[in-house]
XYZ file of C-alpha atoms in Angstrom:
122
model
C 66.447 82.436 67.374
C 66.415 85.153 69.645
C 65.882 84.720 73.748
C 63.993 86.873 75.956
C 63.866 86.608 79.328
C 62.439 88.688 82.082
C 63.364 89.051 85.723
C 62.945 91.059 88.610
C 58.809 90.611 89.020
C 58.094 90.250 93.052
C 55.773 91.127 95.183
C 55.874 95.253 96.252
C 53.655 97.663 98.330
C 51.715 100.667 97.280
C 53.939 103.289 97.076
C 57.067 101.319 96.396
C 59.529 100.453 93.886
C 60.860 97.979 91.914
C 63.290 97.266 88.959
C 62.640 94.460 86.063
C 65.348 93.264 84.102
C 64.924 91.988 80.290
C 68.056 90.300 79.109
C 67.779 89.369 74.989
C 70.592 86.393 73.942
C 70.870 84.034 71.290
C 71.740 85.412 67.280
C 71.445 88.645 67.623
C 71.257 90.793 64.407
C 70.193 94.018 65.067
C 67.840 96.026 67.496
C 64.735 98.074 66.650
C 63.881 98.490 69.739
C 62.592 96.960 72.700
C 59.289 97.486 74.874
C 58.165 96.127 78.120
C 54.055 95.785 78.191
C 51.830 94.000 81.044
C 49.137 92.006 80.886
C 46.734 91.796 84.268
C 44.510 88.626 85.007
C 42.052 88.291 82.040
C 43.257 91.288 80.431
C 44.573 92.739 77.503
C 48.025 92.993 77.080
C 49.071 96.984 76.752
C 52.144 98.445 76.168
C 53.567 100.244 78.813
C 57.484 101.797 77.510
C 59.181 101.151 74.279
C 62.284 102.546 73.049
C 63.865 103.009 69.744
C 67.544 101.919 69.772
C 68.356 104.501 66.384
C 67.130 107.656 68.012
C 66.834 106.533 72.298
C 63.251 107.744 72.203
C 60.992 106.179 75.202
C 57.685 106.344 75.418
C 55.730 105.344 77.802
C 51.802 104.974 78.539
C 49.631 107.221 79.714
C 49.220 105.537 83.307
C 52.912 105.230 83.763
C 54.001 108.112 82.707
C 56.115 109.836 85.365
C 56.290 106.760 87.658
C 58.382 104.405 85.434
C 61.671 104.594 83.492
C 62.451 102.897 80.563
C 66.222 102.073 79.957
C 69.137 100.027 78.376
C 72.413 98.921 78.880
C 73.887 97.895 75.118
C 76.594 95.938 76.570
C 74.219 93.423 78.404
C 71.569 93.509 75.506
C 69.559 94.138 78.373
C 67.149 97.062 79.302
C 64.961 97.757 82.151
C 61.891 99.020 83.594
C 62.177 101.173 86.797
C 59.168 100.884 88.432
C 58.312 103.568 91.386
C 55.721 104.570 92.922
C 53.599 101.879 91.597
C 50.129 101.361 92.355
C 47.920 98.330 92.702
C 46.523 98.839 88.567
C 50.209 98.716 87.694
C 49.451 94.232 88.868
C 50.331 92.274 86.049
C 52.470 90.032 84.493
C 54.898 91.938 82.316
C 55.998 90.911 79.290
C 59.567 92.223 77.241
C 59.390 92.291 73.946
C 62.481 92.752 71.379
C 62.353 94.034 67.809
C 64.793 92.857 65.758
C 65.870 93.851 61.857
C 68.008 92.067 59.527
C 70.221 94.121 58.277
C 70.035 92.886 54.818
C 66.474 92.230 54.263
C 65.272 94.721 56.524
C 62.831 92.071 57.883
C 61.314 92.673 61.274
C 60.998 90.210 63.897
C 58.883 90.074 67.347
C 60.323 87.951 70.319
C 59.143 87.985 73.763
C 60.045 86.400 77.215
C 57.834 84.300 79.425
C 56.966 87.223 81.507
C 57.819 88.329 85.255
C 54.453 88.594 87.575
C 54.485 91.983 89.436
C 52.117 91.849 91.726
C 51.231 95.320 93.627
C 49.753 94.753 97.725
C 49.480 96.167 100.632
Protein backbone atom coordinates (compact mmCIF):
# COMPACT_ATOMS: atom_id res chain seq x y z
CA UNK A 1 0.00 0.00 0.00
CA UNK A 2 1.02 3.19 -1.15
CA UNK A 3 0.93 6.62 1.20
CA UNK A 4 0.02 9.97 0.16
CA UNK A 5 0.27 12.75 2.07
CA UNK A 6 -0.15 16.41 1.46
CA UNK A 7 1.31 19.45 3.15
CA UNK A 8 1.84 22.94 2.84
CA UNK A 9 -2.17 24.12 2.70
CA UNK A 10 -2.42 27.57 4.92
CA UNK A 11 -4.10 30.37 4.85
CA UNK A 12 -2.73 33.15 1.93
CA UNK A 13 -3.90 36.58 0.55
CA UNK A 14 -5.05 37.55 -2.85
CA UNK A 15 -2.24 38.02 -4.78
CA UNK A 16 0.11 35.75 -2.91
CA UNK A 17 1.88 32.60 -3.02
CA UNK A 18 2.20 29.45 -1.69
CA UNK A 19 3.93 25.99 -2.16
CA UNK A 20 2.16 22.40 -1.37
CA UNK A 21 4.15 19.50 -0.88
CA UNK A 22 2.89 15.77 -1.80
CA UNK A 23 5.25 13.21 -0.42
CA UNK A 24 4.19 9.34 -1.77
CA UNK A 25 5.90 6.37 0.71
CA UNK A 26 5.17 2.96 1.41
CA UNK A 27 5.85 -0.04 -1.63
CA UNK A 28 6.51 1.81 -4.24
CA UNK A 29 6.50 0.10 -7.72
CA UNK A 30 6.46 2.40 -10.29
CA UNK A 31 5.10 5.99 -11.17
CA UNK A 32 2.60 6.98 -13.87
CA UNK A 33 2.31 10.02 -12.81
CA UNK A 34 1.05 12.17 -10.25
CA UNK A 35 -1.67 15.09 -10.17
CA UNK A 36 -2.69 17.52 -7.58
CA UNK A 37 -6.69 18.45 -7.98
CA UNK A 38 -8.92 20.62 -5.42
CA UNK A 39 -12.06 20.25 -4.28
CA UNK A 40 -13.96 23.64 -2.82
CA UNK A 41 -16.85 23.38 -0.16
CA UNK A 42 -19.68 21.31 -1.81
CA UNK A 43 -17.91 21.01 -4.94
CA UNK A 44 -16.64 18.85 -7.41
CA UNK A 45 -13.34 17.74 -7.24
CA UNK A 46 -11.29 19.02 -10.59
CA UNK A 47 -8.04 18.43 -11.58
CA UNK A 48 -5.84 21.15 -11.51
CA UNK A 49 -1.85 19.77 -12.80
CA UNK A 50 -0.84 16.29 -13.59
CA UNK A 51 2.34 15.10 -14.84
CA UNK A 52 3.54 12.10 -16.63
CA UNK A 53 6.75 10.70 -15.05
CA UNK A 54 7.79 8.79 -18.80
CA UNK A 55 7.71 11.94 -20.86
CA UNK A 56 7.68 15.15 -17.79
CA UNK A 57 4.59 16.52 -19.49
CA UNK A 58 2.40 18.93 -17.05
CA UNK A 59 -0.67 20.02 -17.66
CA UNK A 60 -2.50 22.08 -15.95
CA UNK A 61 -6.24 23.53 -15.96
CA UNK A 62 -7.54 26.10 -17.64
CA UNK A 63 -7.92 28.50 -14.47
CA UNK A 64 -4.43 27.82 -13.34
CA UNK A 65 -2.74 27.97 -16.11
CA UNK A 66 0.10 30.49 -15.85
CA UNK A 67 -0.28 30.99 -12.07
CA UNK A 68 0.77 27.49 -10.83
CA UNK A 69 3.70 25.10 -11.40
CA UNK A 70 3.59 21.63 -11.31
CA UNK A 71 6.87 19.79 -10.26
CA UNK A 72 8.87 16.77 -8.82
CA UNK A 73 11.75 15.87 -7.06
CA UNK A 74 12.37 11.82 -7.83
CA UNK A 75 14.60 11.49 -4.97
CA UNK A 76 11.89 12.49 -2.34
CA UNK A 77 9.01 10.73 -4.34
CA UNK A 78 7.64 13.96 -3.77
CA UNK A 79 6.28 16.70 -6.20
CA UNK A 80 4.76 20.00 -5.73
CA UNK A 81 2.38 22.58 -6.60
CA UNK A 82 3.67 26.22 -6.75
CA UNK A 83 0.94 28.24 -6.21
CA UNK A 84 1.25 32.20 -7.13
CA UNK A 85 -0.73 34.62 -7.65
CA UNK A 86 -3.67 32.79 -6.42
CA UNK A 87 -7.02 34.07 -6.21
CA UNK A 88 -9.91 33.53 -3.86
CA UNK A 89 -11.65 30.59 -6.63
CA UNK A 90 -8.29 28.86 -6.32
CA UNK A 91 -10.09 28.00 -2.07
CA UNK A 92 -10.17 24.48 -1.69
CA UNK A 93 -8.96 21.58 -0.21
CA UNK A 94 -6.40 19.99 -2.49
CA UNK A 95 -6.04 16.67 -2.96
CA UNK A 96 -2.55 14.63 -4.48
CA UNK A 97 -3.13 11.89 -6.24
CA UNK A 98 -0.40 9.14 -7.38
CA UNK A 99 -0.63 6.72 -10.29
CA UNK A 100 1.09 3.82 -9.91
CA UNK A 101 1.88 0.68 -12.53
CA UNK A 102 3.12 -2.67 -11.83
CA UNK A 103 5.63 -3.34 -13.81
CA UNK A 104 4.65 -6.81 -14.55
CA UNK A 105 1.01 -6.69 -14.90
CA UNK A 106 0.85 -3.32 -16.07
CA UNK A 107 -2.03 -2.77 -13.57
CA UNK A 108 -2.86 0.78 -12.63
CA UNK A 109 -3.50 1.97 -9.28
CA UNK A 110 -5.09 5.38 -7.79
CA UNK A 111 -3.92 6.58 -4.24
CA UNK A 112 -4.58 9.82 -2.74
CA UNK A 113 -3.70 11.81 0.51
CA UNK A 114 -6.10 13.29 3.01
CA UNK A 115 -5.84 16.62 1.44
CA UNK A 116 -4.23 20.11 2.55
CA UNK A 117 -7.06 23.05 2.91
CA UNK A 118 -5.85 26.19 1.00
CA UNK A 119 -7.84 28.67 1.85
CA UNK A 120 -7.47 32.11 -0.27
CA UNK A 121 -8.50 35.71 2.02
CA UNK A 122 -7.98 38.91 2.25
Amino acid sequence: QVQVEESGGDLVQPGGSLRLSCAASGRISRFNGMAWYRQSFGGQRELVAAILFAGGETTYADSVKGRFIMYRDNAKNSVYLQMNRVKSEDTGVYFCMVEMVDGGSGDRSEYWGQGTQVTVSS
